[in-house]
XYZ file of C-alpha atoms in Angstrom:
780
model
C 163.131 -10.320 251.299
C 163.948 -14.103 250.844
C 167.791 -14.848 249.902
C 168.377 -17.534 247.508
C 171.895 -19.153 247.389
C 172.654 -20.302 243.609
C 173.362 -23.678 243.504
C 176.580 -24.796 241.659
C 178.377 -28.178 240.890
C 180.845 -29.327 243.634
C 184.306 -28.904 242.436
C 187.971 -28.723 244.028
C 187.380 -25.188 244.690
C 184.523 -25.644 246.810
C 184.689 -25.606 250.343
C 181.841 -25.626 252.156
C 177.980 -26.290 251.264
C 175.070 -24.758 252.630
C 172.159 -27.624 253.336
C 168.915 -27.451 255.260
C 169.260 -29.266 258.522
C 165.919 -31.210 257.779
C 166.996 -32.486 254.717
C 164.742 -30.642 252.780
C 165.381 -29.475 249.337
C 164.178 -27.005 246.591
C 162.895 -24.468 249.313
C 164.378 -21.104 249.473
C 166.686 -20.241 252.335
C 165.358 -18.311 254.875
C 166.367 -16.823 257.861
C 164.736 -19.031 260.361
C 165.518 -21.884 258.623
C 168.350 -24.374 260.123
C 171.070 -24.651 258.054
C 174.453 -27.219 258.021
C 177.460 -26.115 256.955
C 179.268 -29.253 255.218
C 182.338 -29.860 254.461
C 184.100 -31.460 251.230
C 184.519 -34.895 253.397
C 180.909 -34.982 254.296
C 181.828 -33.409 258.147
C 179.828 -30.367 259.549
C 181.033 -27.234 260.765
C 179.874 -27.204 264.599
C 180.293 -24.648 267.747
C 182.670 -25.833 270.629
C 183.412 -24.577 273.931
C 183.929 -20.535 274.482
C 187.059 -18.680 273.515
C 189.097 -17.343 276.365
C 188.676 -13.768 276.968
C 185.575 -13.556 275.372
C 182.168 -12.226 277.225
C 179.075 -14.871 277.555
C 176.896 -12.189 276.057
C 178.995 -12.892 272.956
C 177.401 -16.376 271.444
C 179.587 -15.846 268.180
C 183.258 -16.242 270.760
C 183.097 -20.192 270.377
C 185.333 -22.539 269.082
C 184.817 -23.676 265.328
C 185.167 -27.982 265.134
C 184.158 -30.527 262.675
C 182.072 -33.377 263.362
C 179.960 -35.599 261.939
C 176.871 -35.017 259.898
C 173.534 -34.786 262.664
C 170.754 -32.289 261.819
C 169.425 -33.029 265.744
C 172.672 -31.960 267.404
C 171.729 -27.971 268.063
C 175.755 -26.781 267.961
C 176.005 -27.977 264.109
C 172.718 -25.788 263.030
C 173.528 -22.047 261.646
C 170.917 -19.492 260.703
C 171.362 -16.975 257.828
C 171.007 -13.263 259.730
C 171.440 -9.682 258.469
C 174.557 -7.885 259.469
C 174.428 -5.242 262.311
C 171.148 -6.782 263.652
C 171.070 -9.065 266.884
C 169.837 -12.277 266.253
C 166.007 -13.183 267.145
C 166.217 -15.681 269.926
C 162.312 -16.512 269.428
C 162.802 -17.443 266.179
C 165.392 -19.439 267.123
C 163.596 -21.482 270.029
C 160.799 -21.895 267.371
C 163.528 -23.286 264.969
C 164.889 -25.481 267.396
C 161.742 -27.541 267.736
C 161.847 -30.546 265.169
C 159.247 -30.571 262.606
C 156.757 -33.290 263.118
C 156.944 -36.201 260.581
C 155.407 -36.294 257.458
C 152.064 -38.039 257.466
C 151.322 -40.906 255.333
C 149.770 -40.148 252.439
C 146.125 -41.927 251.695
C 144.641 -44.600 253.227
C 145.498 -47.824 252.564
C 142.474 -49.694 254.742
C 140.007 -47.972 252.033
C 142.132 -49.080 248.852
C 141.443 -52.216 246.921
C 143.971 -55.214 247.223
C 145.339 -53.603 243.465
C 145.097 -50.444 244.413
C 147.425 -51.252 247.507
C 149.601 -53.286 245.402
C 150.147 -50.406 242.621
C 150.791 -47.997 245.328
C 153.554 -50.197 247.222
C 155.335 -50.982 243.952
C 155.292 -47.320 243.000
C 157.125 -46.697 246.606
C 159.275 -49.619 245.520
C 160.519 -48.659 242.769
C 161.423 -45.054 244.009
C 163.399 -46.903 246.370
C 165.122 -49.091 243.776
C 166.594 -45.626 242.503
C 167.818 -44.526 246.189
C 164.556 -41.835 246.359
C 162.500 -42.684 249.751
C 159.037 -43.389 249.197
C 155.887 -42.630 251.198
C 155.800 -46.307 252.849
C 159.603 -47.002 252.373
C 162.020 -44.759 255.127
C 165.543 -44.722 255.236
C 166.769 -44.906 258.571
C 170.449 -45.297 259.838
C 171.141 -46.378 256.064
C 168.325 -49.009 255.980
C 165.221 -49.223 254.158
C 162.414 -49.814 256.258
C 158.745 -50.171 255.659
C 156.129 -48.572 257.676
C 152.604 -49.644 256.782
C 149.459 -48.020 258.216
C 146.622 -50.262 259.688
C 144.135 -51.523 256.692
C 147.052 -52.844 254.676
C 147.291 -56.371 253.271
C 150.117 -58.054 255.806
C 150.941 -60.741 253.419
C 151.754 -57.702 250.492
C 153.807 -56.146 253.128
C 155.906 -59.261 254.068
C 156.502 -59.732 250.370
C 157.767 -56.390 250.099
C 160.063 -56.842 252.766
C 162.005 -59.279 250.858
C 162.857 -56.969 248.497
C 164.601 -54.484 251.120
C 168.131 -56.068 251.125
C 168.331 -55.337 246.953
C 167.008 -51.447 247.756
C 169.744 -51.592 250.651
C 172.644 -52.818 248.595
C 171.788 -50.721 245.800
C 172.032 -47.664 247.903
C 175.233 -48.852 249.775
C 177.149 -49.631 246.194
C 175.541 -45.867 245.012
C 177.062 -44.454 248.348
C 180.365 -46.011 247.947
C 180.839 -44.818 243.982
C 180.054 -41.243 245.421
C 182.236 -41.466 247.867
C 185.291 -43.058 246.357
C 184.902 -41.560 242.695
C 186.731 -38.246 244.790
C 190.630 -38.008 243.497
C 191.873 -38.955 247.034
C 190.873 -42.161 246.562
C 193.273 -42.960 243.394
C 193.113 -44.333 239.955
C 192.277 -47.889 240.921
C 189.005 -46.916 242.978
C 188.249 -44.552 240.252
C 188.711 -47.319 237.654
C 186.216 -49.471 239.973
C 183.537 -47.190 240.210
C 183.760 -46.291 236.321
C 182.696 -50.395 236.505
C 180.316 -49.661 239.124
C 178.753 -47.086 237.070
C 178.047 -49.139 234.004
C 176.251 -51.664 236.119
C 173.808 -49.106 237.757
C 173.356 -47.682 234.629
C 172.205 -50.808 233.482
C 170.466 -51.433 236.962
C 168.170 -47.781 236.166
C 167.733 -48.991 232.887
C 165.969 -51.852 234.294
C 164.165 -50.138 236.636
C 162.585 -47.578 234.110
C 161.587 -50.657 232.180
C 159.734 -51.784 234.951
C 157.945 -48.346 235.889
C 156.568 -48.608 231.965
C 155.423 -51.757 232.917
C 153.756 -50.613 235.921
C 152.159 -47.773 234.102
C 150.891 -50.070 231.603
C 149.264 -51.966 234.411
C 151.431 -55.123 233.655
C 153.577 -55.333 236.683
C 152.690 -57.143 239.745
C 154.784 -57.672 243.006
C 155.485 -61.960 241.703
C 156.483 -60.740 238.398
C 158.921 -57.817 240.087
C 160.075 -60.556 242.342
C 160.872 -63.033 239.332
C 162.650 -60.405 237.354
C 164.805 -58.868 240.182
C 166.082 -62.228 241.119
C 169.174 -61.648 238.851
C 169.849 -57.991 240.086
C 169.759 -59.469 243.953
C 172.391 -61.472 243.621
C 174.248 -59.146 241.597
C 174.255 -56.146 243.978
C 174.683 -58.758 246.999
C 178.091 -59.643 245.554
C 178.646 -55.886 244.758
C 177.556 -54.945 248.248
C 179.987 -57.835 249.255
C 183.109 -56.325 247.439
C 182.609 -52.618 248.194
C 182.263 -53.372 251.636
C 185.556 -55.527 251.699
C 187.243 -52.381 249.638
C 185.551 -50.001 251.671
C 188.381 -46.903 252.391
C 191.229 -48.788 250.666
C 193.594 -47.922 247.633
C 195.485 -49.544 245.303
C 196.858 -53.113 245.113
C 194.642 -53.546 248.731
C 191.330 -52.794 246.606
C 192.371 -55.389 243.923
C 193.334 -57.728 246.746
C 189.680 -57.043 248.251
C 188.032 -57.915 245.016
C 189.985 -61.086 244.433
C 189.134 -62.401 248.209
C 185.714 -62.397 247.004
C 186.119 -63.925 243.792
C 187.886 -66.816 245.656
C 184.904 -67.414 248.266
C 182.283 -67.570 245.838
C 181.885 -70.942 243.564
C 179.097 -69.266 241.284
C 180.540 -68.642 237.774
C 178.433 -66.207 237.015
C 179.703 -64.061 240.271
C 183.352 -65.210 239.265
C 182.985 -63.821 235.859
C 181.466 -60.305 237.697
C 184.418 -60.237 239.712
C 186.790 -60.787 236.884
C 185.087 -57.911 235.062
C 185.611 -55.506 237.724
C 189.285 -56.895 238.579
C 189.951 -56.293 234.950
C 188.727 -52.573 234.724
C 190.121 -51.681 238.474
C 193.492 -53.259 237.496
C 194.360 -50.988 234.430
C 195.513 -47.990 236.236
C 197.702 -50.086 238.560
C 199.309 -52.106 234.876
C 199.660 -48.863 233.545
C 201.633 -47.722 236.572
C 203.552 -50.973 236.250
C 204.569 -50.708 232.936
C 205.980 -47.263 233.265
C 207.898 -48.756 235.880
C 209.463 -51.853 234.808
C 209.684 -50.237 231.228
C 211.261 -46.962 231.634
C 211.901 -46.741 235.563
C 209.382 -43.979 235.769
C 207.271 -44.166 238.766
C 203.954 -41.892 238.426
C 201.727 -42.508 241.513
C 200.281 -39.254 242.882
C 198.021 -41.137 245.241
C 200.447 -43.976 246.557
C 198.667 -46.894 244.949
C 201.424 -48.868 243.519
C 203.726 -51.343 245.077
C 206.696 -49.426 244.719
C 207.227 -46.398 247.135
C 209.350 -43.571 246.973
C 211.252 -41.682 249.679
C 212.776 -38.823 249.189
C 214.881 -38.504 252.519
C 217.112 -40.801 251.104
C 219.892 -39.664 248.742
C 219.168 -38.710 245.057
C 222.360 -38.076 243.471
C 220.950 -36.402 240.788
C 219.489 -33.760 243.339
C 223.048 -33.817 245.183
C 220.825 -34.800 248.581
C 222.709 -35.413 251.431
C 223.370 -38.711 252.664
C 224.968 -42.183 251.792
C 224.277 -43.887 248.124
C 223.735 -46.810 250.063
C 221.059 -45.196 251.411
C 219.588 -44.379 248.014
C 220.268 -48.156 246.816
C 218.398 -49.834 249.839
C 215.981 -46.689 250.938
C 215.020 -44.854 248.130
C 212.931 -47.162 246.383
C 210.816 -49.711 248.763
C 208.184 -52.843 248.463
C 204.845 -52.057 250.175
C 203.890 -55.588 250.956
C 200.425 -54.275 251.651
C 200.060 -52.737 248.215
C 201.126 -55.760 245.969
C 198.271 -57.600 244.329
C 198.088 -61.303 245.330
C 198.225 -62.056 241.707
C 201.573 -60.328 241.489
C 203.213 -61.541 244.783
C 205.635 -64.088 243.652
C 206.822 -61.182 240.791
C 207.234 -58.458 243.262
C 210.871 -58.317 243.855
C 211.362 -58.845 240.281
C 209.133 -55.606 240.016
C 210.615 -53.767 242.257
C 214.347 -54.147 240.817
C 213.182 -53.690 237.100
C 212.251 -50.207 237.488
C 215.199 -49.568 240.461
C 217.612 -50.640 237.899
C 216.534 -48.723 234.800
C 216.083 -45.493 237.147
C 220.020 -46.123 238.136
C 220.416 -46.683 234.148
C 219.118 -43.314 233.052
C 220.432 -41.166 235.371
C 223.764 -42.675 234.568
C 223.774 -43.305 231.258
C 224.017 -39.469 230.341
C 227.880 -39.868 231.112
C 228.112 -42.555 228.888
C 227.405 -43.668 225.117
C 225.575 -46.862 226.628
C 221.750 -47.311 225.108
C 218.857 -49.397 226.549
C 217.705 -51.697 223.549
C 213.999 -52.356 223.307
C 212.553 -55.812 224.787
C 212.482 -58.524 222.635
C 208.794 -58.877 221.159
C 208.030 -55.024 222.258
C 206.528 -54.317 225.333
C 203.743 -56.451 226.416
C 200.654 -54.455 227.217
C 199.731 -55.989 230.968
C 195.911 -56.782 231.664
C 194.426 -59.178 234.714
C 194.149 -62.830 233.850
C 193.472 -65.542 236.017
C 196.800 -67.186 234.301
C 199.491 -65.471 236.449
C 201.753 -66.617 233.821
C 200.450 -64.690 231.337
C 202.276 -61.569 233.195
C 205.015 -63.269 234.987
C 206.911 -63.881 231.790
C 206.470 -60.246 230.723
C 208.042 -59.448 234.068
C 210.599 -61.540 233.876
C 211.519 -60.371 230.839
C 211.682 -56.736 231.430
C 213.672 -57.786 234.784
C 216.352 -59.174 232.562
C 216.366 -56.520 230.571
C 216.987 -53.620 233.040
C 219.368 -56.190 234.689
C 221.503 -56.654 231.793
C 221.329 -52.968 230.858
C 222.791 -52.002 233.976
C 225.391 -54.473 234.573
C 226.824 -53.838 230.879
C 226.982 -50.161 231.954
C 228.857 -51.211 234.938
C 231.085 -53.847 233.444
C 231.843 -52.589 229.795
C 235.088 -50.490 229.741
C 235.326 -46.450 228.942
C 233.857 -44.621 227.270
C 230.826 -47.012 226.642
C 230.606 -48.180 230.201
C 231.956 -47.325 233.916
C 234.735 -49.817 233.681
C 234.386 -51.584 237.128
C 236.585 -54.524 236.783
C 239.345 -51.481 236.013
C 238.556 -49.860 238.809
C 238.429 -52.892 241.275
C 242.383 -54.003 240.170
C 243.161 -50.595 240.779
C 242.017 -50.508 244.200
C 243.862 -53.542 244.696
C 247.106 -52.171 243.392
C 246.797 -49.420 245.957
C 244.874 -50.412 249.123
C 246.238 -54.125 249.083
C 249.961 -53.236 248.059
C 249.810 -55.618 245.186
C 252.087 -53.248 242.868
C 253.608 -51.383 245.476
C 256.829 -50.079 243.726
C 255.359 -46.607 244.837
C 255.280 -47.642 248.660
C 258.830 -47.362 249.330
C 259.364 -44.113 247.819
C 256.357 -42.641 249.537
C 257.393 -44.059 253.073
C 261.205 -42.604 252.360
C 259.830 -38.956 251.701
C 256.306 -39.036 253.957
C 258.182 -38.566 257.328
C 255.316 -40.332 258.997
C 256.708 -40.572 261.869
C 255.888 -37.138 263.294
C 252.462 -36.626 265.040
C 249.553 -36.770 262.798
C 248.599 -33.035 263.409
C 251.510 -31.883 262.094
C 251.523 -33.668 259.008
C 249.629 -31.508 256.333
C 247.433 -33.582 254.055
C 248.264 -31.285 251.123
C 251.912 -32.168 251.095
C 251.080 -35.898 251.478
C 248.793 -36.024 247.994
C 251.732 -34.451 246.558
C 254.088 -37.208 247.557
C 251.631 -39.773 247.030
C 251.228 -37.973 243.485
C 255.020 -38.012 242.827
C 255.738 -41.739 244.013
C 252.981 -42.922 241.914
C 254.322 -41.097 238.937
C 257.476 -42.772 239.104
C 256.193 -46.131 239.853
C 254.652 -48.727 237.511
C 251.453 -47.328 238.517
C 251.655 -44.016 236.572
C 249.788 -45.724 233.633
C 246.542 -46.462 235.662
C 243.783 -44.479 234.604
C 242.043 -44.212 237.953
C 244.752 -43.064 239.991
C 243.732 -39.402 240.250
C 241.031 -40.742 242.237
C 243.457 -42.146 245.122
C 244.149 -39.435 247.628
C 245.723 -39.274 251.376
C 243.738 -38.965 254.178
C 243.674 -39.146 258.183
C 241.653 -41.438 260.701
C 241.090 -40.184 264.182
C 240.463 -43.839 264.805
C 242.259 -47.057 265.850
C 242.158 -50.134 263.459
C 240.991 -52.174 266.093
C 237.886 -49.844 266.700
C 236.892 -49.976 263.111
C 236.932 -53.836 263.249
C 235.325 -53.944 266.252
C 232.224 -51.736 264.850
C 232.553 -53.831 261.608
C 231.999 -56.904 263.168
C 229.097 -55.914 266.033
C 227.273 -53.869 263.726
C 224.829 -55.413 261.416
C 223.430 -52.256 259.856
C 226.529 -51.182 258.083
C 225.290 -47.612 257.089
C 223.780 -46.610 260.407
C 226.754 -44.725 261.373
C 230.305 -43.198 259.383
C 233.188 -44.863 261.762
C 235.766 -42.332 259.939
C 234.241 -39.821 261.733
C 234.726 -41.557 265.235
C 235.822 -39.671 268.562
C 239.739 -40.161 268.821
C 240.605 -43.133 271.092
C 244.209 -43.292 272.662
C 246.856 -45.023 270.500
C 248.687 -47.953 270.850
C 251.702 -46.083 271.481
C 250.608 -44.617 274.871
C 247.379 -43.291 276.762
C 245.538 -40.217 276.756
C 247.331 -37.113 275.584
C 250.066 -39.020 273.415
C 250.544 -37.972 270.391
C 249.534 -40.502 267.808
C 252.082 -41.063 264.854
C 250.983 -40.265 261.015
C 251.611 -43.777 260.160
C 249.102 -45.021 262.753
C 246.416 -42.792 261.307
C 247.644 -42.675 257.295
C 245.113 -44.100 255.175
C 243.941 -43.878 251.191
C 240.504 -42.383 250.032
C 238.995 -42.829 246.733
C 236.728 -40.704 244.984
C 233.803 -42.126 243.188
C 230.691 -40.452 241.224
C 227.079 -41.776 240.811
C 226.450 -44.471 240.307
C 229.640 -46.199 241.406
C 229.085 -44.999 244.604
C 226.384 -47.448 245.134
C 229.132 -50.055 244.831
C 231.784 -48.070 246.724
C 230.120 -47.080 249.895
C 231.358 -45.622 252.885
C 231.334 -49.006 254.541
C 233.107 -50.656 251.507
C 235.655 -48.031 251.201
C 236.312 -48.372 255.194
C 236.893 -52.230 254.710
C 239.709 -51.214 252.095
C 241.177 -48.565 254.239
C 241.054 -50.964 257.474
C 243.242 -53.453 255.219
C 245.300 -50.953 253.917
C 246.195 -49.411 257.383
C 246.984 -53.076 258.952
C 249.430 -53.828 255.865
C 250.849 -50.068 256.440
C 251.508 -51.265 259.909
C 253.202 -54.823 259.445
C 255.237 -53.245 256.437
C 256.467 -50.458 258.546
C 257.340 -52.841 261.729
C 259.160 -54.758 258.650
C 260.682 -51.531 257.611
C 261.695 -50.514 261.198
C 263.461 -54.236 261.971
C 265.202 -53.777 258.514
C 266.704 -50.852 259.526
C 267.898 -52.676 262.950
C 269.451 -55.188 260.613
C 271.234 -52.408 258.661
C 272.896 -51.315 261.970
C 273.873 -54.459 262.648
C 275.788 -54.767 259.571
C 278.164 -51.820 260.649
C 279.306 -53.994 263.747
C 280.493 -56.646 261.694
C 283.850 -55.593 261.398
C 284.215 -54.936 265.049
C 284.999 -58.340 265.818
C 281.488 -58.624 268.411
C 280.012 -61.701 266.438
C 279.492 -63.483 269.721
C 278.387 -60.922 271.535
C 275.684 -59.930 269.260
C 274.511 -62.938 268.331
C 271.516 -63.233 270.707
C 270.452 -60.131 269.470
C 270.984 -61.054 265.884
C 268.645 -63.974 266.474
C 266.211 -62.041 268.121
C 265.891 -59.533 265.555
C 266.063 -62.175 262.760
C 263.082 -63.882 264.387
C 261.070 -60.646 264.499
C 261.879 -60.010 261.037
C 261.123 -63.788 259.992
C 257.556 -63.437 261.659
C 256.512 -59.776 260.031
C 257.627 -61.251 256.663
C 255.845 -64.817 257.076
C 252.783 -62.784 257.794
C 252.968 -60.069 255.561
C 253.695 -63.063 252.832
C 250.501 -64.661 254.396
C 248.578 -61.721 254.001
C 249.282 -60.654 250.330
C 250.057 -63.997 248.436
C 248.202 -66.438 250.470
C 244.792 -64.288 251.317
C 244.482 -61.089 249.238
C 245.912 -61.845 245.989
C 243.677 -65.452 245.470
C 241.067 -63.813 247.137
C 240.796 -60.833 244.475
C 241.341 -63.100 241.663
C 238.827 -65.323 242.553
C 236.207 -62.065 242.957
C 237.280 -60.588 239.733
C 236.834 -64.086 237.878
C 233.380 -64.468 239.690
C 232.194 -61.063 238.191
C 231.504 -62.704 234.620
C 228.803 -65.074 236.453
C 227.407 -62.282 237.892
C 223.762 -61.622 236.673
C 222.635 -58.212 238.160
C 224.012 -55.590 239.876
C 222.932 -57.038 243.170
C 225.456 -59.799 242.590
C 227.882 -57.751 242.154
C 227.291 -55.902 245.220
C 226.890 -58.888 247.245
C 230.179 -60.749 246.174
C 231.929 -57.515 246.368
C 230.670 -57.468 250.090
C 231.565 -61.308 250.633
C 235.188 -60.785 249.165
C 235.930 -57.926 251.663
C 234.379 -60.069 254.337
C 236.395 -63.168 253.604
C 239.751 -60.871 253.534
C 239.034 -59.274 256.882
C 238.504 -62.435 258.367
C 241.413 -64.305 257.127
C 243.820 -61.556 257.971
C 242.414 -61.985 261.333
C 241.230 -58.363 261.586
C 237.279 -59.194 262.252
C 238.060 -62.669 263.937
C 237.782 -63.403 267.742
C 239.412 -60.617 269.744
C 242.025 -62.836 271.123
C 243.588 -63.622 267.724
C 243.755 -60.041 266.654
C 244.601 -59.197 270.262
C 247.722 -61.576 270.323
C 249.091 -60.228 266.545
C 248.828 -56.795 267.534
C 250.828 -57.147 270.622
C 253.589 -59.643 268.993
C 253.495 -56.432 266.163
C 253.597 -53.771 269.085
C 256.522 -55.794 270.815
C 258.343 -56.039 267.449
C 258.167 -52.518 266.892
C 259.082 -51.032 270.117
C 262.397 -53.490 270.055
C 262.957 -52.206 266.542
C 262.937 -48.460 267.611
C 264.623 -49.192 271.307
C 267.295 -51.232 269.524
C 267.733 -48.627 266.931
C 268.423 -45.735 269.294
C 270.723 -47.583 270.949
C 272.809 -48.706 268.240
C 272.964 -45.254 267.443
C 274.172 -44.085 270.714
C 277.196 -46.947 270.533
C 278.203 -45.915 267.364
C 278.663 -42.199 267.280
C 281.241 -41.149 264.225
C 284.442 -39.884 266.011
C 286.033 -36.778 264.567
C 289.684 -36.902 264.609
C 291.844 -33.916 263.588
C 293.685 -34.343 260.375
C 297.326 -35.333 261.599
C 298.409 -37.009 258.267
C 297.194 -40.610 258.729
C 296.061 -42.734 255.946
C 292.699 -43.770 255.607
C 293.508 -47.337 256.659
C 294.832 -45.612 259.561
C 291.561 -43.594 260.517
C 289.497 -46.751 259.805
C 291.537 -48.752 262.530
C 291.037 -45.677 264.945
C 287.330 -45.480 264.306
C 286.768 -49.441 264.653
C 288.719 -49.145 267.950
C 286.655 -46.197 269.062
C 283.056 -48.304 268.152
C 284.264 -51.528 269.425
C 285.232 -49.707 273.114
C 281.581 -47.983 272.710
C 279.813 -51.044 272.084
C 281.560 -52.941 274.761
C 280.860 -50.741 277.350
C 277.107 -50.759 276.428
C 277.127 -54.415 276.225
C 278.723 -54.210 279.764
C 276.097 -52.700 281.334
C 273.589 -54.525 283.110
C 270.403 -52.686 282.377
C 271.239 -53.209 278.377
C 271.388 -57.209 278.964
C 268.157 -57.148 281.172
C 266.579 -54.973 278.764
C 267.575 -57.972 275.779
C 266.563 -60.560 277.767
C 263.250 -58.891 278.596
C 262.420 -58.283 274.991
C 263.506 -61.651 274.029
C 261.494 -63.078 276.535
C 258.160 -61.260 275.878
C 258.589 -61.643 272.303
C 258.717 -65.339 272.432
C 255.676 -65.772 275.087
C 253.638 -63.525 273.040
C 254.552 -65.433 270.229
C 253.875 -68.720 271.564
C 250.623 -67.558 272.952
C 249.652 -66.492 269.494
C 250.062 -69.697 267.966
C 248.985 -71.707 270.415
C 245.381 -69.765 270.169
C 245.617 -70.218 266.546
C 245.940 -73.824 266.754
C 242.860 -73.989 269.307
C 240.667 -71.921 266.974
C 241.730 -73.978 264.044
C 240.739 -77.253 265.807
C 237.451 -75.759 267.407
C 236.293 -74.226 263.933
C 238.206 -76.038 261.192
C 238.734 -72.687 259.195
C 241.724 -73.758 256.503
C 242.866 -70.444 256.949
C 243.847 -70.872 260.217
C 245.914 -73.822 259.500
C 247.692 -72.020 256.411
C 248.738 -69.142 258.994
C 250.018 -71.702 261.264
C 251.976 -73.600 259.261
C 253.694 -70.068 257.646
C 254.773 -68.918 261.125
C 256.100 -72.089 262.333
C 257.010 -73.753 259.382
C 259.899 -75.901 260.576
C 257.953 -76.136 264.090
C 260.732 -74.153 266.004
C 258.326 -72.582 268.032
C 255.887 -75.660 268.771
C 259.113 -77.529 270.170
C 262.034 -75.568 270.960
C 259.949 -72.767 272.406
C 257.363 -75.278 274.208
C 260.521 -75.857 276.965
C 259.702 -74.182 280.135
C 263.384 -73.088 280.213
C 262.420 -70.579 277.053
C 260.535 -68.442 278.990
C 262.209 -67.983 282.520
C 262.419 -64.909 283.747
C 265.252 -62.328 283.023
C 268.035 -62.380 285.987
C 267.703 -59.061 288.098
């Protein structure tokens, strides 16, 4: 029996195809035939090394692998055998012998010149259709002439000049067959469709030549004359297909345009333009959906905009920062950008990205997107870049305006970004801080941070806000309390040194030693307390973790300054109780030192709030009216926070913030110790009710307090401590002012000069404290 395999059209479900190893077609498959098992991508199944643990007697115990198609390699050949019957080695040996090449039909030496010409013309017309002839064979992808003895040499040489046309035609046909597969993308499909039109026209022309040959009306000279336009056309098509071989999407369009730019013939440029118009239609369809609807439909990865699903997608609630979504979810692939769209590539990217965010957020508001002015422009290829550059610009402006209005308009039509920024300024910058004092009175922030429950802090914050002028703030519910495990200094150092702000979340840094002590020292809650701001999509784009961290760093810095001022005010209150003791001359140096520290803290707080944060905030909010895109808003927001951090000395040179931290720490330690000593000296005296009048009891209490304070002041340790605090504070303040002056002269920064003027308004520290006697060490 001769088993016959039914031939079917190739489809996606077809994985392997049986072929004769020698290339014969139309012959029934038999057991002795050498066969090739070809895959979908023209690679063949082959036998490799033996499997481990399999007996050498079993020839089937080999590894299977894929190799290039070559029927001469024995490992590629297979045969059909009946199941259960051993393979016939004798038949296999006979099949391994290669069949001799086919004999050339006819003897041209016995033919007349006209008969030879007719036979060669007939052979050539077959080759022009991609089929090998009798005398013209295809070797290594090229057609070659094998003329036997006795043939006319001049005719063969004349025929040789037609071989490039056969080669180019065969190459174009192979290209169309290969790149018409689905994995090469829609641009290649459109290009192959256009090439098929040209191939059909050429096939029609060859059919006409065959008819002329049958009517004995065709000669080699006439064929040469009539094939000249086709030779130029297929030479150009060969250059184009070889240039874009294996490419996809925009790279294909660039390859065609490069070939067009290198040719000076009008007909060649027209042909390239025809191919570009056909091949660019799928690309422009994808671009139209992207810039007008924000939809990216690119199943084959051909478009210049690529989507990274690993970045956060707020719609599907995937993990990751929202800034990653804005910066990395949609990216521009420069290799897929056609050169005729290179100048508009950034606008193409942002036009679709803006619309994608707009439609993902518009469901929560009543915002609508109007149609573009003049309707949607159908994109098509043109040598005039202006034809589609203007349409892209209009689509970009439409999407940018729609998203910007969504952010800027008040609720319910928009997201009310200006209102949210004002709310952040009121809370984080303490611009309306009547809630702040009440919160500090009840929060007990001097306790260790781990002993303060966040739920209690949130409750106290809510009570303080409800009893203040911020009770009417529509976004107060988004504010909550939090505790950071890192120092302000560490956050400032990271923000200053890190260029990629979203690479690392500083808010989860490992705990570091506090300024209050070394390892193991409990950190008070006042040094860890911060505010949190809850945002939803798409506001999380503008209020990313890095942006909110900058707000939190400013708040923590202001909180610390206010806390130091508060402790100095408590010392001032303690000193008020000593006025009736008549010890003003003894307490005068300590009053003066406390007042200098309080003056420094208040001057710096005034500079930070009135001269830095308020002007910068007003300038930033006013600049939002001139923003054209949400990227402009994001850029201005980042610049605003960078300016605030820099002018508050938080991200300045290490020396400036280090000096400021030392002075504030000295003031805080002085206030804490002096407050402790004041309570020791002023303890109330419990006296029995012996019938004395209130005035007499008051005199007794004053006399007792006076004796306690005189005893305290007479102690040498107390005097040395106060002299030491005075020396340390004045030396640190003088070094801080000197450093400000040096930086101001070196960099001409106006804010440094303003700070120096604010802290040394009457030039007291630059004149009086410059005396060497002011820094004399205390007596031992």
